[in-house]
Amino acid sequence: KTWTLDNIENMKLQQKALGLSYDWDREVATCKEDYYKWTQWFFEQFYKKGLAYKKEAKVNWCETCHTVLANEQVIDGACWRCDNPVEKKDLSQWFLRITEYADRLLADLDTLDHWPQRVKLMQKNWIGRSEGTEFSFEVPSINERVSVYTTRVDTIYGVSYVVLAPEHPYVERLIENAPNKAELEAFITRMRNMSDIDRTSTEAPKEGMFTGSYAVNPMSGEQVPVWIANYVLVDYGTGAVMGSPAHDERDWEFAHKYDLPIKQVVTCEGEEYSLEKWQEWYHEDGILVNSGEYNGQTSEEARKNITAALNERSIGEGKVNFRLRDWLISRQRYWGVPIPVVYCETCGEQLVPEEELPVRLPEDIKFESGAVSPLATSENFLHTTCPKCGGPA
Ligand SMILES: [Zn+2]
Ligand SMILES: [Zn+2]
């Protein structure tokens, strides 16, 4: 705090010396109480509308430094400061439900007349709206159904494998009786500790392992192997994807690497399909072949009809998906705006009454190694009364 305020003073002097004509009466600093009172006030309005909520989420954790690291501070799976391997750890954290506004964020890009096209496109891709089908594969060995989401259900007859994220809740049971269980476990741990950015980067090598179990293609009835791979993330979509390698470049690479069958199910007039080399038209819409009763239909017709067929059997439905995720606003450090929420054993989470804001960041704290948080060392901050029942909180 001292350092920040000193720097503000110094930089103000420099800006005045440069002759910049700011109206210093309107100066605000987000770390000052008179400002963050309103940060807390906004939080409370969001909370009341159900737009601020708490859930468990994974963070990068360095066991040596006892701290959370940003993705950019994880270099090849290791801490930038001490080089020790970084773990993924679940922490309870606050989020703002921005996904509630995904459609409006997207639609209103059209109203931004003077924004560069490039920036609007980036925003659009970041929101990432897609129309597709969510449906499930039966996995008899564990007596469960694995859900997948795809925008290309017209290629379902070409599915030659199903891939789960290493964190998928069924993984543990799937590999329980595998003869190479230890090897699978080592692989899963290694994949889990990779950053999401490394896992999904187009340059990163696709790595996978067969679980020993099979899934049943709900349309063709074929048994296809269930794999675990690094490029599937548990919090995107359903945490599992279908592999239809003849018509998806990523699946194509994966199938080539692990010798999985590649079966063409969409054709384009006048084009020759070859297993030797990926061609751009492979992922485009066309006419269905090798697809049972759907042969001869266009991709668009087939998507509609196959989704309807899955829906009739109550194992699938059309679905709109977004890439956009809720915004994690918790920071795992002491210097920040306290969340104005009191925890009472009887009443649960309670907002601090508006007239009592701001909740001040305490300064009677100790930085102890191994402490959960410096905030927990301030008796005044830690112990308070519940605004609802008046009991200790
Ligand atoms: Zn470290
Ligand atoms: Zn209470």
CSV table of C-alpha atoms and ligand atoms in Angstrom, one decimal:
chain,number,residue,atom,x,y,z
A,1,LYS,CA,0.0,0.0,0.0
A,2,THR,CA,2.8,2.4,1.0
A,3,TRP,CA,4.7,1.6,-2.2
A,4,THR,CA,1.6,2.0,-4.4
A,5,LEU,CA,0.6,5.4,-2.9
A,6,ASP,CA,4.3,6.6,-3.1
A,7,ASN,CA,4.3,5.7,-6.8
A,8,ILE,CA,1.0,7.4,-7.4
A,9,GLU,CA,2.4,10.6,-5.9
A,10,ASN,CA,5.6,10.4,-7.9
A,11,MET,CA,3.9,9.8,-11.2
A,12,LYS,CA,1.5,12.6,-10.5
A,13,LEU,CA,4.5,14.9,-10.1
A,14,GLN,CA,5.9,13.6,-13.4
A,15,GLN,CA,2.6,14.2,-15.2
A,16,LYS,CA,2.3,17.7,-13.8
A,17,ALA,CA,5.9,18.4,-14.9
A,18,LEU,CA,5.0,17.2,-18.4
A,19,GLY,CA,2.3,19.8,-18.3
A,20,LEU,CA,-0.6,17.4,-18.7
A,21,SER,CA,-3.8,19.2,-17.9
A,22,TYR,CA,-5.8,16.6,-15.9
A,23,ASP,CA,-8.6,17.6,-13.5
A,24,TRP,CA,-7.0,16.1,-10.4
A,25,ASP,CA,-10.2,16.7,-8.5
A,26,ARG,CA,-11.6,13.7,-10.3
A,27,GLU,CA,-8.7,11.4,-9.5
A,28,VAL,CA,-9.7,7.9,-8.3
A,29,ALA,CA,-7.5,5.0,-7.1
A,30,THR,CA,-9.1,1.6,-7.1
A,31,CYS,CA,-7.2,0.5,-4.0
A,32,LYS,CA,-8.6,3.3,-1.8
A,33,GLU,CA,-11.6,2.7,0.5
A,34,ASP,CA,-13.8,5.5,-1.0
A,35,TYR,CA,-13.5,3.8,-4.3
A,36,TYR,CA,-13.7,0.1,-3.4
A,37,LYS,CA,-16.7,0.7,-1.3
A,38,TRP,CA,-18.5,0.9,-4.6
A,39,THR,CA,-16.7,-2.2,-6.0
A,40,GLN,CA,-18.3,-4.0,-3.0
A,41,TRP,CA,-21.6,-2.3,-3.5
A,42,PHE,CA,-21.7,-3.6,-7.1
A,43,PHE,CA,-20.7,-7.0,-5.9
A,44,GLU,CA,-23.7,-7.0,-3.6
A,45,GLN,CA,-26.1,-6.0,-6.4
A,46,PHE,CA,-24.8,-8.8,-8.5
A,47,TYR,CA,-25.0,-11.3,-5.6
A,48,LYS,CA,-28.7,-10.4,-5.0
A,49,LYS,CA,-29.5,-11.1,-8.6
A,50,GLY,CA,-27.7,-14.4,-8.5
A,51,LEU,CA,-24.9,-13.1,-10.8
A,52,ALA,CA,-22.1,-13.5,-8.2
A,53,TYR,CA,-21.6,-17.0,-6.9
A,54,LYS,CA,-19.0,-19.3,-5.4
A,55,LYS,CA,-17.7,-22.6,-6.6
A,56,GLU,CA,-14.7,-24.9,-6.6
A,57,ALA,CA,-12.3,-24.2,-9.5
A,58,LYS,CA,-8.8,-25.4,-10.4
A,59,VAL,CA,-5.8,-23.1,-9.9
A,60,ASN,CA,-2.1,-23.6,-10.6
A,61,TRP,CA,-0.4,-24.3,-7.3
A,62,CYS,CA,3.3,-24.3,-6.4
A,63,GLU,CA,3.9,-26.4,-3.3
A,64,THR,CA,7.3,-24.9,-2.7
A,65,CYS,CA,6.3,-21.2,-3.0
A,66,HIS,CA,2.9,-21.9,-1.4
A,67,THR,CA,1.2,-19.7,-3.9
A,68,VAL,CA,-1.1,-19.7,-6.9
A,69,LEU,CA,0.4,-19.0,-10.3
A,70,ALA,CA,-1.2,-17.4,-13.4
A,71,ASN,CA,-1.0,-19.5,-16.5
A,72,GLU,CA,1.7,-17.3,-17.9
A,73,GLN,CA,3.9,-18.1,-14.8
A,74,VAL,CA,3.8,-21.8,-15.5
A,75,ILE,CA,6.6,-22.7,-17.8
A,76,ASP,CA,6.5,-26.2,-19.3
A,77,GLY,CA,4.5,-27.4,-16.3
A,78,ALA,CA,7.0,-25.8,-13.8
A,79,CYS,CA,7.0,-22.8,-11.5
A,80,TRP,CA,8.7,-19.8,-13.1
A,81,ARG,CA,10.3,-18.9,-9.7
A,82,CYS,CA,11.6,-22.2,-8.3
A,83,ASP,CA,11.2,-24.6,-11.3
A,84,ASN,CA,9.3,-27.1,-9.2
A,85,PRO,CA,6.4,-29.0,-10.9
A,86,VAL,CA,3.1,-27.1,-10.7
A,87,GLU,CA,0.0,-28.9,-9.4
A,88,LYS,CA,-3.7,-28.3,-10.2
A,89,LYS,CA,-5.6,-27.6,-7.0
A,90,ASP,CA,-9.3,-27.0,-6.3
A,91,LEU,CA,-10.0,-23.8,-4.5
A,92,SER,CA,-13.4,-22.3,-3.6
A,93,GLN,CA,-13.6,-19.0,-5.6
A,94,TRP,CA,-16.0,-16.3,-6.6
A,95,PHE,CA,-17.3,-15.9,-10.1
A,96,LEU,CA,-19.5,-13.4,-12.0
A,97,ARG,CA,-22.1,-15.1,-14.2
A,98,ILE,CA,-21.2,-13.3,-17.5
A,99,THR,CA,-22.3,-16.4,-19.5
A,100,GLU,CA,-25.9,-15.2,-18.7
A,101,TYR,CA,-25.2,-12.4,-21.2
A,102,ALA,CA,-23.5,-14.4,-23.9
A,103,ASP,CA,-26.3,-13.9,-26.5
A,104,ARG,CA,-26.5,-10.1,-25.8
A,105,LEU,CA,-22.8,-9.7,-25.8
A,106,LEU,CA,-22.7,-11.3,-29.3
A,107,ALA,CA,-25.8,-9.5,-30.7
A,108,ASP,CA,-24.7,-6.1,-29.5
A,109,LEU,CA,-21.3,-6.3,-31.3
A,110,ASP,CA,-23.4,-5.1,-34.3
A,111,THR,CA,-24.1,-1.9,-32.6
A,112,LEU,CA,-20.4,-1.0,-32.3
A,113,ASP,CA,-20.2,1.0,-35.5
A,114,HIS,CA,-16.7,2.4,-35.2
A,115,TRP,CA,-14.9,-0.6,-33.8
A,116,PRO,CA,-12.3,-2.3,-36.0
A,117,GLN,CA,-13.6,-5.4,-37.7
A,118,ARG,CA,-10.6,-7.4,-36.4
A,119,VAL,CA,-11.5,-6.6,-32.7
A,120,LYS,CA,-15.2,-7.5,-33.3
A,121,LEU,CA,-14.2,-10.8,-34.8
A,122,MET,CA,-11.9,-11.6,-31.8
A,123,GLN,CA,-14.8,-10.8,-29.4
A,124,LYS,CA,-17.1,-13.0,-31.5
A,125,ASN,CA,-14.7,-16.0,-31.4
A,126,TRP,CA,-14.1,-15.5,-27.7
A,127,ILE,CA,-17.8,-15.7,-27.0
A,128,GLY,CA,-17.8,-18.7,-29.4
A,129,ARG,CA,-21.4,-19.5,-30.1
A,130,SER,CA,-22.1,-22.8,-31.8
A,131,GLU,CA,-25.1,-24.8,-32.7
A,132,GLY,CA,-24.8,-28.5,-32.4
A,133,THR,CA,-26.0,-31.7,-30.9
A,134,GLU,CA,-25.4,-33.1,-27.4
A,135,PHE,CA,-25.9,-36.9,-27.2
A,136,SER,CA,-24.5,-39.9,-25.4
A,137,PHE,CA,-22.7,-43.1,-26.0
A,138,GLU,CA,-23.3,-46.2,-23.9
A,139,VAL,CA,-20.2,-47.5,-22.1
A,140,PRO,CA,-21.2,-51.0,-21.0
A,141,SER,CA,-18.1,-51.8,-18.9
A,142,ILE,CA,-19.2,-49.2,-16.3
A,143,ASN,CA,-22.9,-49.2,-17.1
A,144,GLU,CA,-22.9,-45.4,-17.8
A,145,ARG,CA,-23.6,-43.1,-20.8
A,146,VAL,CA,-20.9,-40.6,-21.8
A,147,SER,CA,-22.2,-37.3,-23.2
A,148,VAL,CA,-20.5,-35.5,-26.0
A,149,TYR,CA,-21.2,-32.2,-27.9
A,150,THR,CA,-20.6,-31.8,-31.6
A,151,THR,CA,-21.5,-29.4,-34.3
A,152,ARG,CA,-21.0,-32.2,-36.9
A,153,VAL,CA,-23.5,-34.9,-35.9
A,154,ASP,CA,-23.7,-35.6,-39.7
A,155,THR,CA,-20.4,-37.4,-39.3
A,156,ILE,CA,-21.6,-39.7,-36.6
A,157,TYR,CA,-21.3,-42.9,-38.8
A,158,GLY,CA,-17.5,-42.1,-39.1
A,159,VAL,CA,-16.9,-42.1,-35.4
A,160,SER,CA,-14.0,-44.5,-34.6
A,161,TYR,CA,-13.3,-43.5,-31.0
A,162,VAL,CA,-14.5,-41.5,-28.1
A,163,VAL,CA,-12.1,-39.3,-26.0
A,164,LEU,CA,-12.5,-38.2,-22.4
A,165,ALA,CA,-10.7,-35.4,-20.6
A,166,PRO,CA,-8.2,-36.8,-18.0
A,167,GLU,CA,-10.4,-35.1,-15.3
A,168,HIS,CA,-13.6,-36.7,-16.5
A,169,PRO,CA,-15.6,-38.2,-13.6
A,170,TYR,CA,-15.8,-41.7,-15.2
A,171,VAL,CA,-12.1,-42.0,-15.8
A,172,GLU,CA,-11.3,-43.6,-12.4
A,173,ARG,CA,-13.8,-46.4,-12.9
A,174,LEU,CA,-13.0,-46.9,-16.6
A,175,ILE,CA,-9.3,-47.7,-15.9
A,176,GLU,CA,-9.9,-49.6,-12.6
A,177,ASN,CA,-9.5,-53.1,-14.3
A,178,ALA,CA,-7.1,-52.1,-17.0
A,179,PRO,CA,-4.0,-54.3,-17.1
A,180,ASN,CA,-1.8,-51.2,-17.6
A,181,LYS,CA,-3.6,-49.2,-14.8
A,182,ALA,CA,-0.3,-47.8,-13.3
A,183,GLU,CA,0.8,-46.5,-16.7
A,184,LEU,CA,-2.6,-44.9,-17.4
A,185,GLU,CA,-2.5,-43.2,-14.0
A,186,ALA,CA,0.9,-41.8,-14.6
A,187,PHE,CA,-0.3,-40.5,-18.0
A,188,ILE,CA,-3.4,-38.9,-16.5
A,189,THR,CA,-1.4,-37.1,-13.8
A,190,ARG,CA,1.0,-35.7,-16.3
A,191,MET,CA,-1.9,-34.5,-18.6
A,192,ARG,CA,-3.8,-32.9,-15.7
A,193,ASN,CA,-0.8,-30.9,-14.7
A,194,MET,CA,-0.4,-29.4,-18.2
A,195,SER,CA,-1.9,-25.9,-18.6
A,196,ASP,CA,-5.1,-25.6,-20.6
A,197,ILE,CA,-3.3,-23.3,-23.0
A,198,ASP,CA,-0.6,-26.0,-23.7
A,199,ARG,CA,-3.2,-28.7,-23.9
A,200,THR,CA,-5.4,-27.0,-26.5
A,201,SER,CA,-2.7,-25.1,-28.6
A,202,THR,CA,-2.7,-26.2,-32.2
A,203,GLU,CA,1.0,-26.8,-32.0
A,204,ALA,CA,1.0,-29.0,-28.9
A,205,PRO,CA,1.3,-32.7,-29.7
A,206,LYS,CA,-1.9,-34.6,-29.2
A,207,GLU,CA,-1.3,-37.3,-26.6
A,208,GLY,CA,-3.7,-40.1,-25.7
A,209,MET,CA,-4.0,-43.6,-24.2
A,210,PHE,CA,-6.7,-46.3,-24.7
A,211,THR,CA,-8.6,-47.0,-21.5
A,212,GLY,CA,-9.4,-50.7,-22.4
A,213,SER,CA,-13.1,-49.9,-22.5
A,214,TYR,CA,-15.5,-49.5,-25.5
A,215,ALA,CA,-18.5,-47.2,-26.2
A,216,VAL,CA,-21.4,-48.0,-28.5
A,217,ASN,CA,-22.1,-45.7,-31.4
A,218,PRO,CA,-25.8,-45.0,-30.9
A,219,MET,CA,-26.5,-44.7,-34.7
A,220,SER,CA,-24.4,-47.5,-36.2
A,221,GLY,CA,-24.3,-49.8,-33.2
A,222,GLU,CA,-20.5,-50.2,-33.7
A,223,GLN,CA,-18.2,-50.6,-30.7
A,224,VAL,CA,-15.5,-47.9,-30.6
A,225,PRO,CA,-12.5,-47.6,-28.2
A,226,VAL,CA,-12.7,-45.0,-25.3
A,227,TRP,CA,-9.5,-43.0,-25.0
A,228,ILE,CA,-8.2,-40.3,-22.7
A,229,ALA,CA,-6.3,-37.4,-24.3
A,230,ASN,CA,-4.8,-34.1,-23.4
A,231,TYR,CA,-6.7,-32.0,-25.9
A,232,VAL,CA,-10.1,-32.5,-24.2
A,233,LEU,CA,-10.8,-30.1,-21.3
A,234,VAL,CA,-13.3,-31.1,-18.6
A,235,ASP,CA,-14.9,-27.7,-18.3
A,236,TYR,CA,-15.5,-27.2,-22.0
A,237,GLY,CA,-18.6,-28.8,-23.3
A,238,THR,CA,-19.2,-32.1,-21.7
A,239,GLY,CA,-15.5,-33.1,-21.0
A,240,ALA,CA,-15.8,-35.8,-23.7
A,241,VAL,CA,-15.7,-35.7,-27.5
A,242,MET,CA,-16.4,-38.0,-30.4
A,243,GLY,CA,-13.6,-38.7,-32.8
A,244,SER,CA,-14.7,-38.6,-36.5
A,245,PRO,CA,-11.2,-38.4,-38.0
A,246,ALA,CA,-12.2,-38.3,-41.7
A,247,HIS,CA,-13.8,-34.9,-41.3
A,248,ASP,CA,-11.9,-33.1,-38.5
A,249,GLU,CA,-8.3,-32.1,-38.8
A,250,ARG,CA,-7.5,-32.6,-35.1
A,251,ASP,CA,-9.1,-36.0,-35.1
A,252,TRP,CA,-7.3,-36.8,-38.3
A,253,GLU,CA,-3.9,-36.1,-36.7
A,254,PHE,CA,-4.8,-38.1,-33.6
A,255,ALA,CA,-6.1,-41.1,-35.6
A,256,HIS,CA,-3.0,-41.1,-37.8
A,257,LYS,CA,-0.7,-41.0,-34.7
A,258,TYR,CA,-2.5,-43.9,-32.9
A,259,ASP,CA,-3.6,-46.0,-36.0
A,260,LEU,CA,-7.3,-45.5,-35.4
A,261,PRO,CA,-9.7,-46.2,-38.4
A,262,ILE,CA,-10.5,-43.3,-40.6
A,263,LYS,CA,-13.9,-43.7,-42.4
A,264,GLN,CA,-15.2,-41.2,-44.9
A,265,VAL,CA,-18.9,-40.5,-44.4
A,266,VAL,CA,-19.3,-37.2,-46.3
A,267,THR,CA,-18.4,-36.6,-49.9
A,268,CYS,CA,-18.1,-33.6,-52.2
A,269,GLU,CA,-18.9,-34.0,-55.8
A,270,GLY,CA,-15.8,-34.4,-58.0
A,271,GLU,CA,-13.4,-34.7,-55.1
A,272,GLU,CA,-11.3,-37.8,-54.4
A,273,TYR,CA,-10.9,-38.8,-50.8
A,274,SER,CA,-7.4,-40.1,-49.9
A,275,LEU,CA,-6.1,-41.3,-46.5
A,276,GLU,CA,-2.6,-40.0,-47.4
A,277,LYS,CA,-3.1,-36.4,-46.9
A,278,TRP,CA,-5.6,-34.0,-45.1
A,279,GLN,CA,-7.4,-31.8,-47.6
A,280,GLU,CA,-9.4,-28.6,-46.7
A,281,TRP,CA,-12.7,-29.9,-48.2
A,282,TYR,CA,-12.7,-32.8,-45.7
A,283,HIS,CA,-14.2,-30.7,-43.0
A,284,GLU,CA,-16.8,-29.1,-45.2
A,285,ASP,CA,-20.5,-30.0,-45.6
A,286,GLY,CA,-21.4,-32.4,-48.4
A,287,ILE,CA,-23.5,-35.4,-49.2
A,288,LEU,CA,-23.6,-38.4,-46.8
A,289,VAL,CA,-22.1,-41.8,-47.7
A,290,ASN,CA,-21.5,-44.9,-45.6
A,291,SER,CA,-24.2,-43.6,-43.2
A,292,GLY,CA,-27.1,-46.1,-43.4
A,293,GLU,CA,-30.5,-44.6,-44.1
A,294,TYR,CA,-29.0,-41.1,-44.2
A,295,ASN,CA,-27.0,-41.8,-47.4
A,296,GLY,CA,-27.6,-39.2,-50.1
A,297,GLN,CA,-28.8,-36.5,-47.6
A,298,THR,CA,-26.9,-33.2,-47.4
A,299,SER,CA,-25.0,-32.5,-44.2
A,300,GLU,CA,-27.5,-29.9,-43.1
A,301,GLU,CA,-30.5,-32.3,-43.6
A,302,ALA,CA,-28.6,-35.1,-41.9
A,303,ARG,CA,-27.8,-33.0,-38.8
A,304,LYS,CA,-31.5,-32.2,-38.4
A,305,ASN,CA,-32.6,-35.8,-39.0
A,306,ILE,CA,-30.0,-37.5,-36.9
A,307,THR,CA,-30.6,-35.1,-34.0
A,308,ALA,CA,-34.3,-35.8,-34.3
A,309,ALA,CA,-33.6,-39.6,-34.2
A,310,LEU,CA,-31.4,-39.3,-31.1
A,311,ASN,CA,-34.0,-37.1,-29.5
A,312,GLU,CA,-36.7,-39.6,-30.2
A,313,ARG,CA,-34.7,-42.2,-28.2
A,314,SER,CA,-34.2,-39.6,-25.4
A,315,ILE,CA,-30.4,-39.8,-25.8
A,316,GLY,CA,-29.7,-36.5,-27.6
A,317,GLU,CA,-30.9,-33.0,-28.4
A,318,GLY,CA,-30.0,-29.9,-30.3
A,319,LYS,CA,-28.0,-27.5,-28.2
A,320,VAL,CA,-26.4,-24.0,-28.4
A,321,ASN,CA,-23.0,-23.9,-26.8
A,322,PHE,CA,-20.7,-21.0,-25.9
A,323,ARG,CA,-17.0,-20.9,-25.4
A,324,LEU,CA,-17.4,-18.0,-23.0
A,325,ARG,CA,-16.8,-19.0,-19.3
A,326,ASP,CA,-17.9,-17.2,-16.1
A,327,TRP,CA,-15.4,-14.7,-14.9
A,328,LEU,CA,-13.3,-15.7,-11.9
A,329,ILE,CA,-12.9,-12.6,-9.7
A,330,SER,CA,-11.1,-14.2,-6.7
A,331,ARG,CA,-7.5,-13.3,-6.2
A,332,GLN,CA,-5.3,-15.5,-4.0
A,333,ARG,CA,-3.4,-12.7,-2.5
A,334,TYR,CA,-3.9,-10.4,0.5
A,335,TRP,CA,-3.7,-7.0,-1.4
A,336,GLY,CA,-7.2,-6.7,-2.9
A,337,VAL,CA,-10.8,-5.7,-2.3
A,338,PRO,CA,-12.4,-7.8,0.4
A,339,ILE,CA,-15.5,-9.7,-0.7
A,340,PRO,CA,-18.3,-8.2,1.5
A,341,VAL,CA,-19.7,-11.6,2.7
A,342,VAL,CA,-19.9,-12.9,6.2
A,343,TYR,CA,-20.0,-16.6,7.0
A,344,CYS,CA,-22.3,-17.7,9.8
A,345,GLU,CA,-22.6,-21.3,10.9
A,346,THR,CA,-26.4,-20.9,11.3
A,347,CYS,CA,-27.3,-18.6,8.5
A,348,GLY,CA,-24.6,-19.4,5.9
A,349,GLU,CA,-23.3,-16.7,3.5
A,350,GLN,CA,-24.6,-13.3,4.4
A,351,LEU,CA,-24.0,-9.9,2.6
A,352,VAL,CA,-22.6,-7.1,4.8
A,353,PRO,CA,-25.4,-4.5,5.0
A,354,GLU,CA,-24.9,-1.7,2.5
A,355,GLU,CA,-24.7,1.0,5.1
A,356,GLU,CA,-21.7,-0.8,6.7
A,357,LEU,CA,-19.6,-0.7,3.5
A,358,PRO,CA,-16.7,-0.6,2.9
A,359,VAL,CA,-15.4,-3.7,4.5
A,360,ARG,CA,-11.8,-2.5,5.0
A,361,LEU,CA,-8.7,-4.5,4.2
A,362,PRO,CA,-7.1,-5.1,7.6
A,363,GLU,CA,-3.6,-4.0,8.2
A,364,ASP,CA,-2.9,-5.9,11.5
A,365,ILE,CA,-1.9,-9.0,9.6
A,366,LYS,CA,1.2,-11.2,9.6
A,367,PHE,CA,2.9,-12.8,6.7
A,368,GLU,CA,3.6,-16.2,8.1
A,369,SER,CA,4.9,-19.0,5.9
A,370,GLY,CA,2.4,-21.8,5.6
A,371,ALA,CA,-0.5,-19.7,6.8
A,372,VAL,CA,-3.7,-20.2,4.8
A,373,SER,CA,-4.0,-16.5,4.2
A,374,PRO,CA,-2.6,-13.4,5.9
A,375,LEU,CA,-6.2,-12.3,6.4
A,376,ALA,CA,-6.7,-15.2,8.8
A,377,THR,CA,-4.0,-13.7,11.1
A,378,SER,CA,-6.1,-10.5,11.7
A,379,GLU,CA,-8.4,-11.3,14.7
A,380,ASN,CA,-10.6,-8.3,13.9
A,381,PHE,CA,-11.1,-9.3,10.4
A,382,LEU,CA,-11.6,-13.0,11.1
A,383,HIS,CA,-14.2,-12.7,13.9
A,384,THR,CA,-17.3,-10.6,13.3
A,385,THR,CA,-21.1,-10.8,14.0
A,386,CYS,CA,-23.7,-12.2,11.7
A,387,PRO,CA,-25.9,-9.4,10.2
A,388,LYS,CA,-28.9,-11.7,10.3
A,389,CYS,CA,-28.8,-13.5,13.7
A,390,GLY,CA,-26.3,-11.4,15.5
A,391,GLY,CA,-24.3,-14.5,16.5
A,392,PRO,CA,-20.5,-14.9,16.1
A,393,ALA,CA,-19.5,-15.2,12.4
B,1,ZN,ZN,7.6,-22.2,-6.9
B,2,ZN,ZN,-26.3,-15.9,11.5
